[in-house]
PDB file of C-alpha atoms and ligand atoms in Angstrom:
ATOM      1  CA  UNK A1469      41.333  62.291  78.810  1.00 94.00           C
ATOM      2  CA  UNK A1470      43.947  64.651  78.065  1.00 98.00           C
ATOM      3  CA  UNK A1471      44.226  65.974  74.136  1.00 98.00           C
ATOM      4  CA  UNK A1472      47.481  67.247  72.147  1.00 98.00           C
ATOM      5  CA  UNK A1473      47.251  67.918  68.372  1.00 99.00           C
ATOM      6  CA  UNK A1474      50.670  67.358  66.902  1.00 99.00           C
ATOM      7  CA  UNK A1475      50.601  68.964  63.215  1.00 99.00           C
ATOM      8  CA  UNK A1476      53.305  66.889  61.097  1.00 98.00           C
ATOM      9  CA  UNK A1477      53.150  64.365  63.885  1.00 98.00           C
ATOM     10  CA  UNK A1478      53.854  61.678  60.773  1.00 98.00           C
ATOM     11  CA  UNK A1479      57.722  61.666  60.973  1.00 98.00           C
ATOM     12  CA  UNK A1480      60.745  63.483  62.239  1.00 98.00           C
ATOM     13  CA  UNK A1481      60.730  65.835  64.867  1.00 98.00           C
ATOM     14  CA  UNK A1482      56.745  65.609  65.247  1.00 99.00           C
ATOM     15  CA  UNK A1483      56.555  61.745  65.578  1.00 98.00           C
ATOM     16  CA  UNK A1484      59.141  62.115  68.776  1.00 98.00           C
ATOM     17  CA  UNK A1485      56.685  64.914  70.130  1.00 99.00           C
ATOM     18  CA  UNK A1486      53.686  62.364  69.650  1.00 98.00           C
ATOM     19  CA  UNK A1487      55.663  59.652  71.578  1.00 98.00           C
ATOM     20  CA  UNK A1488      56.981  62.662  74.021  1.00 98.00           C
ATOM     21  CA  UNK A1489      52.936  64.020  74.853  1.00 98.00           C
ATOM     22  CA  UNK A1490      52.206  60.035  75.481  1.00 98.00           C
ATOM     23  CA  UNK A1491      54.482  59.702  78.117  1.00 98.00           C
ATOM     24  CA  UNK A1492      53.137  62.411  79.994  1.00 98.00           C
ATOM     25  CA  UNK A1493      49.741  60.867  79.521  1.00 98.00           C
ATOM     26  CA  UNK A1494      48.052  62.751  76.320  1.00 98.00           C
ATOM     27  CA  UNK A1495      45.702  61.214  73.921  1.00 98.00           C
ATOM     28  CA  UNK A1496      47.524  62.542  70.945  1.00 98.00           C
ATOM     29  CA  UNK A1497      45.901  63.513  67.685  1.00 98.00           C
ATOM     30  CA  UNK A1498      48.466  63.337  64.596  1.00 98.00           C
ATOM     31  CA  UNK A1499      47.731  64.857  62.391  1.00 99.00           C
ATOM     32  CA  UNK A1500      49.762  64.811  58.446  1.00 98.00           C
ATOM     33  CA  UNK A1501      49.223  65.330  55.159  1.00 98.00           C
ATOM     34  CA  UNK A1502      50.164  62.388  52.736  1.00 98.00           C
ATOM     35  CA  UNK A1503      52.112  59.744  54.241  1.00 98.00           C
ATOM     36  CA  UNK A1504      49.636  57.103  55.873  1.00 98.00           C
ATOM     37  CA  UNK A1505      52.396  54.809  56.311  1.00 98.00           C
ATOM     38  CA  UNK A1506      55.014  57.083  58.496  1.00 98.00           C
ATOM     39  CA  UNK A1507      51.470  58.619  60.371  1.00 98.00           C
ATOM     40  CA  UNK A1508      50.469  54.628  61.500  1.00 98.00           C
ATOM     41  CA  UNK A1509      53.853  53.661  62.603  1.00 98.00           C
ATOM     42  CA  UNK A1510      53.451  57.037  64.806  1.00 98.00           C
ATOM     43  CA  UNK A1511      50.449  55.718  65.966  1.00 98.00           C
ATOM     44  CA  UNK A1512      51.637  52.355  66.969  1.00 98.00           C
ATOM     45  CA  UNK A1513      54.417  53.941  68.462  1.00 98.00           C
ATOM     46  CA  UNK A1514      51.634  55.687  70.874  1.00 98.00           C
ATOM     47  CA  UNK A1515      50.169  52.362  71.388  1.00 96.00           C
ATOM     48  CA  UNK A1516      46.504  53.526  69.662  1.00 92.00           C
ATOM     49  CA  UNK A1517      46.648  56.623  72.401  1.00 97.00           C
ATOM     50  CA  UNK A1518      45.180  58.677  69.825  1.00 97.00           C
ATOM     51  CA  UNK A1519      44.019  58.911  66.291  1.00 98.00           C
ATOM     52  CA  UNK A1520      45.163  60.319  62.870  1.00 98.00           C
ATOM     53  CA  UNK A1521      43.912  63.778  61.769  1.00 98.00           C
ATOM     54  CA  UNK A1522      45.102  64.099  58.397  1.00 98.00           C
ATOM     55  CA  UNK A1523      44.414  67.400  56.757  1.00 98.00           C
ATOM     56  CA  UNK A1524      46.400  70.195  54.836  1.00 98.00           C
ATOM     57  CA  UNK A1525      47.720  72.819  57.686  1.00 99.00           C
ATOM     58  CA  UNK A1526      47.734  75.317  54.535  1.00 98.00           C
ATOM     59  CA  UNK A1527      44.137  74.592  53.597  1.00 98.00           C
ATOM     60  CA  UNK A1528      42.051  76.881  56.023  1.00 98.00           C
ATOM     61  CA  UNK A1529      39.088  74.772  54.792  1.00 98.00           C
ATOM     62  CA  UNK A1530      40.372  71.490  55.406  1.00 98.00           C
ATOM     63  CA  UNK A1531      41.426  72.906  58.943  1.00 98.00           C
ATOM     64  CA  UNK A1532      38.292  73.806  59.781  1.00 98.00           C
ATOM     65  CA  UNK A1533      36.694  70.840  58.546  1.00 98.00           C
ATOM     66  CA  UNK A1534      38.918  68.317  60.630  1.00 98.00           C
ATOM     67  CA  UNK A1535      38.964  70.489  63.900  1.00 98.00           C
ATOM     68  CA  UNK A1536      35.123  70.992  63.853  1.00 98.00           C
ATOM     69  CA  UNK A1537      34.603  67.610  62.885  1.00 98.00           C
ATOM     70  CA  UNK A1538      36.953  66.467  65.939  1.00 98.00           C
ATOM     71  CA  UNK A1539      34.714  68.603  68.002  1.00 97.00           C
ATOM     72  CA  UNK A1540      31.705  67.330  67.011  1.00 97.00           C
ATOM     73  CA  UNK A1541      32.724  63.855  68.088  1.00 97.00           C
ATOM     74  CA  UNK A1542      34.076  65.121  71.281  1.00 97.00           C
ATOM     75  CA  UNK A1543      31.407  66.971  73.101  1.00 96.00           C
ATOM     76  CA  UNK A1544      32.662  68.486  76.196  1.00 94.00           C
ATOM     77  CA  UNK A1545      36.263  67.687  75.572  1.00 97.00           C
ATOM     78  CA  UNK A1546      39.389  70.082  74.411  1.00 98.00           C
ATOM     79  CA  UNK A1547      42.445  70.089  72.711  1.00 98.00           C
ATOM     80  CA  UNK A1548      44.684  71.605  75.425  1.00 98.00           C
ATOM     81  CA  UNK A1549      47.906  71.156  73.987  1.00 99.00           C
ATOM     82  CA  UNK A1550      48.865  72.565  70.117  1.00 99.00           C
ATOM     83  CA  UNK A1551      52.720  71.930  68.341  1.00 99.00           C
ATOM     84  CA  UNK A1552      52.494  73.487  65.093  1.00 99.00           C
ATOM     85  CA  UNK A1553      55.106  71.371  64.066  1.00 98.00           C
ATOM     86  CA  UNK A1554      54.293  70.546  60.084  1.00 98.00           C
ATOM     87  CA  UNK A1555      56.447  72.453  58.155  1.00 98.00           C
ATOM     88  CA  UNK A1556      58.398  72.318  54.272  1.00 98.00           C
ATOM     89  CA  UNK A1557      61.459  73.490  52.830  1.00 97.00           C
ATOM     90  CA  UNK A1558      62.148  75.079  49.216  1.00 97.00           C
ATOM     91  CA  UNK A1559      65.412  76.545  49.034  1.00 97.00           C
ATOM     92  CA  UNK A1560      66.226  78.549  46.409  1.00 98.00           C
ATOM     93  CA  UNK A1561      68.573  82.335  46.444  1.00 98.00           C
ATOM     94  CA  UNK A1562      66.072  84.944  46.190  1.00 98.00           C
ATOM     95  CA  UNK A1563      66.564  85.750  42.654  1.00 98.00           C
ATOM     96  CA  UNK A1564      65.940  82.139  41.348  1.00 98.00           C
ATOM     97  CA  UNK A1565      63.144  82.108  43.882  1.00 98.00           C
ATOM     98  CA  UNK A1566      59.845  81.202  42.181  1.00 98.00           C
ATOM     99  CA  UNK A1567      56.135  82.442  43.377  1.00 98.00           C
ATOM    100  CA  UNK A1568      55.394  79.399  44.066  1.00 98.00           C
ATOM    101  CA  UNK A1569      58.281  78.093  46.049  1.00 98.00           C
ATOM    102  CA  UNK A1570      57.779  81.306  48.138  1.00 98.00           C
ATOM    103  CA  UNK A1571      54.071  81.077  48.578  1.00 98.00           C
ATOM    104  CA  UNK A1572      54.042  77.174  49.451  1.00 98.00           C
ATOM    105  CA  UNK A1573      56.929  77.310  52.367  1.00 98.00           C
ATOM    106  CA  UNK A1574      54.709  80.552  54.071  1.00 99.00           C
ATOM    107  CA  UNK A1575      51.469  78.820  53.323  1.00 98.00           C
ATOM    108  CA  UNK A1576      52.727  75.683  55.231  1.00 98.00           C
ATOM    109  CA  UNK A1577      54.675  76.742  57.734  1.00 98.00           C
ATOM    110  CA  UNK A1578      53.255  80.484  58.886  1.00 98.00           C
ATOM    111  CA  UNK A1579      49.281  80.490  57.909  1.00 99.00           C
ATOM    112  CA  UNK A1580      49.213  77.121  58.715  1.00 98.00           C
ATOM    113  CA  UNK A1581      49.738  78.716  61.972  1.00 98.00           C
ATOM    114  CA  UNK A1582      47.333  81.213  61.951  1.00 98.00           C
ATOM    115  CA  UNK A1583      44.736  78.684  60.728  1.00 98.00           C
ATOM    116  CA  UNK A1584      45.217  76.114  63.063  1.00 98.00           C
ATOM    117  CA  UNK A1585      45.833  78.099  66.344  1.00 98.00           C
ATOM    118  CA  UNK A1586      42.893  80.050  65.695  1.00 98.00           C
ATOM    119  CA  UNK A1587      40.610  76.871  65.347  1.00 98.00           C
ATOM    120  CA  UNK A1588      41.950  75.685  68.607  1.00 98.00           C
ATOM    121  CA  UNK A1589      42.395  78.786  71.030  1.00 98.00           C
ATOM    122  CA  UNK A1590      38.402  79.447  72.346  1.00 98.00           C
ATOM    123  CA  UNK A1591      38.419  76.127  73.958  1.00 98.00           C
ATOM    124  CA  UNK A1592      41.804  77.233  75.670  1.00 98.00           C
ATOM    125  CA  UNK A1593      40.606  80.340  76.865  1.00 98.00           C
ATOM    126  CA  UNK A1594      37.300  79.186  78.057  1.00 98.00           C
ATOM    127  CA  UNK A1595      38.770  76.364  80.228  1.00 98.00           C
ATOM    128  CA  UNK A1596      41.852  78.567  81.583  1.00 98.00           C
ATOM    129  CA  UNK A1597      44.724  76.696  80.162  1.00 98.00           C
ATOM    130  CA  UNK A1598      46.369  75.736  77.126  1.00 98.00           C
ATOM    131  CA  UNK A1599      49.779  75.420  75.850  1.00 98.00           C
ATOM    132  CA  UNK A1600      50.786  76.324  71.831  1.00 99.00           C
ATOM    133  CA  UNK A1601      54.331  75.411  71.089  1.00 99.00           C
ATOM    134  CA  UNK A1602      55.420  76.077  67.790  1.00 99.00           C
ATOM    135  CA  UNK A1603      58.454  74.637  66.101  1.00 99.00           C
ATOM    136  CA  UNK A1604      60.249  77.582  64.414  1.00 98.00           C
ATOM    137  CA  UNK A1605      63.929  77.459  63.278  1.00 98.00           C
ATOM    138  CA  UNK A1606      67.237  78.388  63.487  1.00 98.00           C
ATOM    139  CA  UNK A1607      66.359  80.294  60.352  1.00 98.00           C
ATOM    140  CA  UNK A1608      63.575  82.401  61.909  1.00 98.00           C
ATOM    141  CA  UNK A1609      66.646  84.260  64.402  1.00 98.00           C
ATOM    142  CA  UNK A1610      69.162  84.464  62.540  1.00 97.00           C
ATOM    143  CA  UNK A1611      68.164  84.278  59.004  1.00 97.00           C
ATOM    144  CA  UNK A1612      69.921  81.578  56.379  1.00 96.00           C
ATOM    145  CA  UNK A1613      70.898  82.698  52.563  1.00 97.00           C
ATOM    146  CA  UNK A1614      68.911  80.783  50.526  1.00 97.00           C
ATOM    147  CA  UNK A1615      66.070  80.571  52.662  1.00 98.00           C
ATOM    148  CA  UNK A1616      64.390  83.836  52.409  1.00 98.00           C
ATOM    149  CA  UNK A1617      61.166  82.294  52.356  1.00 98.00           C
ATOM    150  CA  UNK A1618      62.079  79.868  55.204  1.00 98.00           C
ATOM    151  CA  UNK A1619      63.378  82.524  56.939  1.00 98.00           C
ATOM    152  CA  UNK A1620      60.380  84.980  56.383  1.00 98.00           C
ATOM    153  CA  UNK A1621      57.966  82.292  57.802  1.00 99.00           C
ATOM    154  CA  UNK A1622      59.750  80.950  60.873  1.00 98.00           C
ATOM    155  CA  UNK A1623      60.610  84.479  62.002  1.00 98.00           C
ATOM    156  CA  UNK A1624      56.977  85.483  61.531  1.00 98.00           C
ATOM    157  CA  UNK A1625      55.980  82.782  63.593  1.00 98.00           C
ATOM    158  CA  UNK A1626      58.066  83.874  65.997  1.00 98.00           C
ATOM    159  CA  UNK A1627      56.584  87.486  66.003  1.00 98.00           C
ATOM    160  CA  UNK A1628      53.079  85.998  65.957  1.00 99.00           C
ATOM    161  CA  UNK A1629      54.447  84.220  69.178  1.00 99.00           C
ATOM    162  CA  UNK A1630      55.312  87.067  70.979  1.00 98.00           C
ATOM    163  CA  UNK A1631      52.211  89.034  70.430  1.00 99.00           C
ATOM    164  CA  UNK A1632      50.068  86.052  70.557  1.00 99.00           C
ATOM    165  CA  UNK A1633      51.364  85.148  74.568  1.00 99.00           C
ATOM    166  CA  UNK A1634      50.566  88.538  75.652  1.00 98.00           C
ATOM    167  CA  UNK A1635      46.453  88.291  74.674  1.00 98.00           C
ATOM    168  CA  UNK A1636      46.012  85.252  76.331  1.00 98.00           C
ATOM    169  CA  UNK A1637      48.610  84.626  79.330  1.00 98.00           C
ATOM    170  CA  UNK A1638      45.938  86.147  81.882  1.00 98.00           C
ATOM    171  CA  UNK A1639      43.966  82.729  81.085  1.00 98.00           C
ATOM    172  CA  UNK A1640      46.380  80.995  81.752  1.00 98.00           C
ATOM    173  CA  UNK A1641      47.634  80.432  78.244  1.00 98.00           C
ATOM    174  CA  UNK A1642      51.113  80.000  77.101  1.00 99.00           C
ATOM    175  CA  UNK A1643      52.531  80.041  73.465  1.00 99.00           C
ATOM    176  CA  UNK A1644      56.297  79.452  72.872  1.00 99.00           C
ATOM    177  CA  UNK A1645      58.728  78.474  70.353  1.00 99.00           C
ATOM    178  CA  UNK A1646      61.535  76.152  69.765  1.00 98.00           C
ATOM    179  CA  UNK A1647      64.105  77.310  67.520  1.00 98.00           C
ATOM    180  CA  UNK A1648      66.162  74.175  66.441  1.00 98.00           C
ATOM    181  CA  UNK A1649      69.057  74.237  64.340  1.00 98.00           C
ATOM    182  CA  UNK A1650      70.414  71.136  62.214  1.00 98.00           C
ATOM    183  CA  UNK A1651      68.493  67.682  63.412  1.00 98.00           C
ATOM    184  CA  UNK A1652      68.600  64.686  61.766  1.00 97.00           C
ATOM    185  CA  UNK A1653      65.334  64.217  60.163  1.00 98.00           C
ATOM    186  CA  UNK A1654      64.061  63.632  56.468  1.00 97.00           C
ATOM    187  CA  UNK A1655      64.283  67.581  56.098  1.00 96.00           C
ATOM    188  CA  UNK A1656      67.902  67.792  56.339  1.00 96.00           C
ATOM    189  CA  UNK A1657      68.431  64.698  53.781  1.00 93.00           C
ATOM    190  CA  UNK A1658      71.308  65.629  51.301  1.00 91.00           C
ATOM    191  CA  UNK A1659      73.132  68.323  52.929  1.00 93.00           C
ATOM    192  CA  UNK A1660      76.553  67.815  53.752  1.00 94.00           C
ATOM    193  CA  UNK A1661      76.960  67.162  57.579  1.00 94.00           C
ATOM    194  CA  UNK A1662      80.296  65.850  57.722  1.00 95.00           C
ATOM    195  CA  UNK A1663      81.280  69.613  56.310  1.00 96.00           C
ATOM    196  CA  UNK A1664      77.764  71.192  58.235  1.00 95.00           C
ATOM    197  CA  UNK A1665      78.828  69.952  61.896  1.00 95.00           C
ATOM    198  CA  UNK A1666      82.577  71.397  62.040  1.00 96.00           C
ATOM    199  CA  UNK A1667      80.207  74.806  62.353  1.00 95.00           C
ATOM    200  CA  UNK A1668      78.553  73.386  65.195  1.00 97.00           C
ATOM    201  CA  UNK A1669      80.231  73.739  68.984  1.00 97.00           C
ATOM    202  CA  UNK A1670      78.890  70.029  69.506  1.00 98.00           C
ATOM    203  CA  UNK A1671      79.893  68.928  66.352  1.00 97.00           C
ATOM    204  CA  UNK A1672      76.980  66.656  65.607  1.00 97.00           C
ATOM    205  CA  UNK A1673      73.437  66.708  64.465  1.00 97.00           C
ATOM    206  CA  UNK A1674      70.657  66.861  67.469  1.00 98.00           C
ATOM    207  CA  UNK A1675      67.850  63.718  67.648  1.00 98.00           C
ATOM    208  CA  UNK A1676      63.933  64.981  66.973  1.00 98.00           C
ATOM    209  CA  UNK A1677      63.770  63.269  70.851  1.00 98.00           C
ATOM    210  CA  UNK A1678      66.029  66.110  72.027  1.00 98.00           C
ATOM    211  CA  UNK A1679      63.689  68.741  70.873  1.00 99.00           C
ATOM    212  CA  UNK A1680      60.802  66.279  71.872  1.00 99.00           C
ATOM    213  CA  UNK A1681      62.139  67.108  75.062  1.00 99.00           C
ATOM    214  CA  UNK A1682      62.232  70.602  75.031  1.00 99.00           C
ATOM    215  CA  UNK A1683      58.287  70.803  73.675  1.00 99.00           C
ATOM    216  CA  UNK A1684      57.203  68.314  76.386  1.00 98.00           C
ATOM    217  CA  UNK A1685      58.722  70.860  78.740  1.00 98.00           C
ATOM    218  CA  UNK A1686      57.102  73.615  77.521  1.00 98.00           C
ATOM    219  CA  UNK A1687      54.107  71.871  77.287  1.00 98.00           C
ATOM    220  CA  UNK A1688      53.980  70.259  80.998  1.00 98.00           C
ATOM    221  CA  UNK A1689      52.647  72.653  84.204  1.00 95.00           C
ATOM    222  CA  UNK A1690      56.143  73.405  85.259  1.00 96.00           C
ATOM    223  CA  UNK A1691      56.416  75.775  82.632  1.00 98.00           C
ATOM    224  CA  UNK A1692      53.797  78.144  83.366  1.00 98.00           C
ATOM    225  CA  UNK A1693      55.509  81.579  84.040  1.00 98.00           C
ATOM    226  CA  UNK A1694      57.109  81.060  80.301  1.00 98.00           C
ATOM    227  CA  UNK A1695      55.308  82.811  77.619  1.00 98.00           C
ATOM    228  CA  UNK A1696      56.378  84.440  74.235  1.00 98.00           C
ATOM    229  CA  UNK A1697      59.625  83.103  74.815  1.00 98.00           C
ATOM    230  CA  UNK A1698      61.686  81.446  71.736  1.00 98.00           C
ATOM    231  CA  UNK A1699      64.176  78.859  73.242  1.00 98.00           C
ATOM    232  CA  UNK A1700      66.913  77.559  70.532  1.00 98.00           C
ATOM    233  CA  UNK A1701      68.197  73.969  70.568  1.00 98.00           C
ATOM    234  CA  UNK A1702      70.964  74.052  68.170  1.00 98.00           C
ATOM    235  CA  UNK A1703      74.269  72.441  69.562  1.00 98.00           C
ATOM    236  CA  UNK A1704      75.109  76.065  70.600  1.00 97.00           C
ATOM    237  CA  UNK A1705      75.294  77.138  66.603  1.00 96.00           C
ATOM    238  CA  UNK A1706      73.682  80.509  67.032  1.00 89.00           C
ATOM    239  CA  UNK A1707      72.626  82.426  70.057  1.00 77.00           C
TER     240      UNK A1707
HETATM  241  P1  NAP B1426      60.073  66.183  58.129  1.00 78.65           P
HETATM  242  O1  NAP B1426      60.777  65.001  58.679  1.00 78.65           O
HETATM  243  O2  NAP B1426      60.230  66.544  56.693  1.00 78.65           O
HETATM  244  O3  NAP B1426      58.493  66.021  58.461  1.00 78.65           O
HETATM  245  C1  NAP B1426      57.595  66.999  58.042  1.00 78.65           C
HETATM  246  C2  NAP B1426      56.244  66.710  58.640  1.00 78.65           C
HETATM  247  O4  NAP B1426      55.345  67.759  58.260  1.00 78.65           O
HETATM  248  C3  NAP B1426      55.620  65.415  58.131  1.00 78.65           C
HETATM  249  O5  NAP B1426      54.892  64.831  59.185  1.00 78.65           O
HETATM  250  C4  NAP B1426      54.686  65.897  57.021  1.00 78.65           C
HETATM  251  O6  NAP B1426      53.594  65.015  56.771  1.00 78.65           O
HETATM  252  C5  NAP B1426      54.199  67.187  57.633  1.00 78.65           C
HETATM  253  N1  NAP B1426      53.656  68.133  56.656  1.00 78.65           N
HETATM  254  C6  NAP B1426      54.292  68.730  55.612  1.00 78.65           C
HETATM  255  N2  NAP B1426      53.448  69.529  54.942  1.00 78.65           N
HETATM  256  C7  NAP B1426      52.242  69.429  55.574  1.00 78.65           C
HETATM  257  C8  NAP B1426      50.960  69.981  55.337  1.00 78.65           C
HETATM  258  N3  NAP B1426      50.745  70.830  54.314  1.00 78.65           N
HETATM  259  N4  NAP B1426      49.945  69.652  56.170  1.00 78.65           N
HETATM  260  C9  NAP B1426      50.142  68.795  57.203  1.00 78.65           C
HETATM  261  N5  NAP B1426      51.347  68.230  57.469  1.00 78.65           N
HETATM  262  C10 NAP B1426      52.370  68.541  56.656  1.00 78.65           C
HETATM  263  O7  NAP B1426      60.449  67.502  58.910  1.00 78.65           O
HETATM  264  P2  NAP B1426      61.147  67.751  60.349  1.00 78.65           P
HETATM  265  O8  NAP B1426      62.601  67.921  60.132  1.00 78.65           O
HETATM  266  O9  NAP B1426      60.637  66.774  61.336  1.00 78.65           O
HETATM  267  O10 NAP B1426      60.561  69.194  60.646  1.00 78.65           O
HETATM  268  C11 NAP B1426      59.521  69.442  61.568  1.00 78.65           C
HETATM  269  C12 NAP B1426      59.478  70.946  61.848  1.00 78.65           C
HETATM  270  O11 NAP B1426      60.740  71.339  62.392  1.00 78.65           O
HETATM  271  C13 NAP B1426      59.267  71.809  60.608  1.00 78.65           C
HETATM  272  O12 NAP B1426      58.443  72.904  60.922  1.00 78.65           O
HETATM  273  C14 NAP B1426      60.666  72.295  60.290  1.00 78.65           C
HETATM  274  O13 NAP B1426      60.627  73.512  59.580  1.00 78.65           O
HETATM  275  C15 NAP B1426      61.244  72.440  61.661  1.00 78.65           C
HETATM  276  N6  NAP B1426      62.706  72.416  61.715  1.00 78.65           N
HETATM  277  C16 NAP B1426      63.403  71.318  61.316  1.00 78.65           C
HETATM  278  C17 NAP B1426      64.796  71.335  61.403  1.00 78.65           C
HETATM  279  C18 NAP B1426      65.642  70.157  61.005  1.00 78.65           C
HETATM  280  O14 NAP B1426      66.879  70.298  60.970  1.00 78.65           O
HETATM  281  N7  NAP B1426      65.089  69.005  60.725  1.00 78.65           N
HETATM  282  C19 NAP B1426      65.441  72.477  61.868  1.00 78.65           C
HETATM  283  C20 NAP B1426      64.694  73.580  62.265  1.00 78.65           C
HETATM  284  C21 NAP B1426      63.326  73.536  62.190  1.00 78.65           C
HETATM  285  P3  NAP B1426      53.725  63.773  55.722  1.00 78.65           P
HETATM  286  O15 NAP B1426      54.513  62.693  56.427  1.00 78.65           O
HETATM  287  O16 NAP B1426      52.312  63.367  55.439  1.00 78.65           O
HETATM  288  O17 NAP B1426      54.448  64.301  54.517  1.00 78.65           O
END
C-alpha cells in the first residue's frame, strides 16, 4: 500500500487531488475539518481507497493526535505523499483587518503547514523518499490588496518551501508548490467572474482537476530533480 494525506481533501481543489493520488494507485487519507458530507462523497469518489482523517490543520494538538493515532494503526507503513491543501479566506483591507481575521487565515493556511509537515517528514527521511506539495496561491507571488493576511501566509509557505527542499532533497525528498490563480471552487463563490476573467489571457476560470494535475505530477517519480520550486497555474494571469 501506497499512502497520500490530502489536508482539505473534502471539496474543491483537494477532493480532485484525492481522486488524482487514486489513479496513480494511493490509498488516500482525507482529511477535513467540518463537512462529513462533502469528505464521504470524496471518499466514494475514491471507491473506499482510503479513509477520513478529520482534524483541525490549525490545532497542533489535534494534528498530532490524528497522525500518531494513524501511526499507531499502521505499524510499518508511511505516509509518503503530503498536499497541504486546506486552506481559508478572510478578506478584509488592512485597516478594517481584525486580529482575528488575520490570525485565523495564517493559523490555517501557514502553521497548519508547519504542524502537519513536521508530523509527517521522519518517516520520509528514514525511508528515502517523500513528496510535500503544498497548494499556495496566486496571492503568495504577487500579493492581492485586500488579502494581506492571505498574502502573508501563502508567500510564507512558499519561503518555508524553498528552505524546507534544501534540508531534505539528499534523501530523496521533494517539497514544491502550486501557485493557482482563480479556480472555480466554493472559495471563489461571489466574486464577479464575468468582470474577473477579461484579466485573465484564457479568459476563464481553471477546474480543481487542472491543478489536480499539476500536484499528481509533482507528486509521481518523474518529478524527482524538482525541488523548492513554485509552479503557477493561473490561465497565464501573473508570471
Ligand atoms: P474550498 O473549496 O473552500 O475547500 C477548502 C477545504 O479546506 C475544505 O476541504 C475544508 O474542509 C478544508 N479546511 C478548511 N479549514 C480547515 C481546517 N482548519 N482544517 C482542516 N481542513 C480545513 O477551497 P479550495 O478553493 O478548494 O482551496 C484549496 C486550497 O487552494 C486552499 O489552500 C486555497 O487557499 C488554495 N487556492 C484556491 C484558489 C481558488 O481560486 N479556489 C486559488 C489559489 C489558491 P471542510 O469541507 O470540512 O470545510
Amino acid at each position: 500500500m501506497k499512502y497520500a494525506l490530502v489536508t482539505g481533501g473534502s471539496r474543491g481543489i483537494g477532493r480532485a487531488i484525492c481522486v488524482k493520488l487514486h489513479q496513480m494507485g494511493y490509498e488516500v487519507l482525507i482529511n477535513y475539518v467540518s463537512n462529513d458530507a462533502a469528505a464521504k462523497e470524496t471518499l466514494d469518489l475514491i471507491e473506499g481507497h482510503g479513509e477520513l482523517l478529520r482534524f483541525d490543520v490549525s490545532d497542533p494538538a489535534a494534528v498530532q493526535e490524528a497522525i500518531s493515532g494513524w501511526q499507531a494503526a499502521h505499524p510499518g507503513e508511511y505516509i509518503e505523499v503530503l498536499v497541504n491543501n486546506a486552506g481559508v479566506r478572510k478578506d478584509n483591507l488592512l485597516i478594517w483587518l481584525e486580529p482575528a481575521e488575520w490570525s485565523k487565515v495564517i493559523d490555517t493556511n501557514l502553521n497548519s503547514w508547519y504542524y502537519v509537515t513536521r508530523a509527517l517528514l521522519q518517516p520520509m527521511l528514514l525511508k528515502k523518499f517523500g513528496r510535500i506539495i503544498n497548494v499556495a496561491s496566486l496571492s503568495g507571488l504577487k500579493g492581492l490588496p485586500g488579502q494581506t493576511n492571505y498574502s502573508a501566509a501563502k508567500g510564507g509557505m512558499i519561503a518555508a518551501t524553498k528552505a524546507l527542499a534544501q534540508e531534505v532533497a539528499r534523501k530523496k525528498v521533494t517539497v514544491n508548490c502550486v501557485a493557482p490563480g482563480f479556480i472555480r471552487t466554493d472559495m471563489v463563490e461571489g466574486l464577479d467572474e464575468a468582470a474577473l476573467k477579461k484579466d485573465i489571457p484564457a479568459a476563464r476560470f481553471g477546474e480543481p482537476e487542472e491543478v489536480a494535475a499539476l500536484v499528481g505530477f509533482l507528486a509521481s517519480p518523474d518529478a524527482g530533480y524538482i525541488n523548492g520550486e513554485t509552479i503557477s497555474i493561473n490561465g497565464g494571469l501573473y508570471t
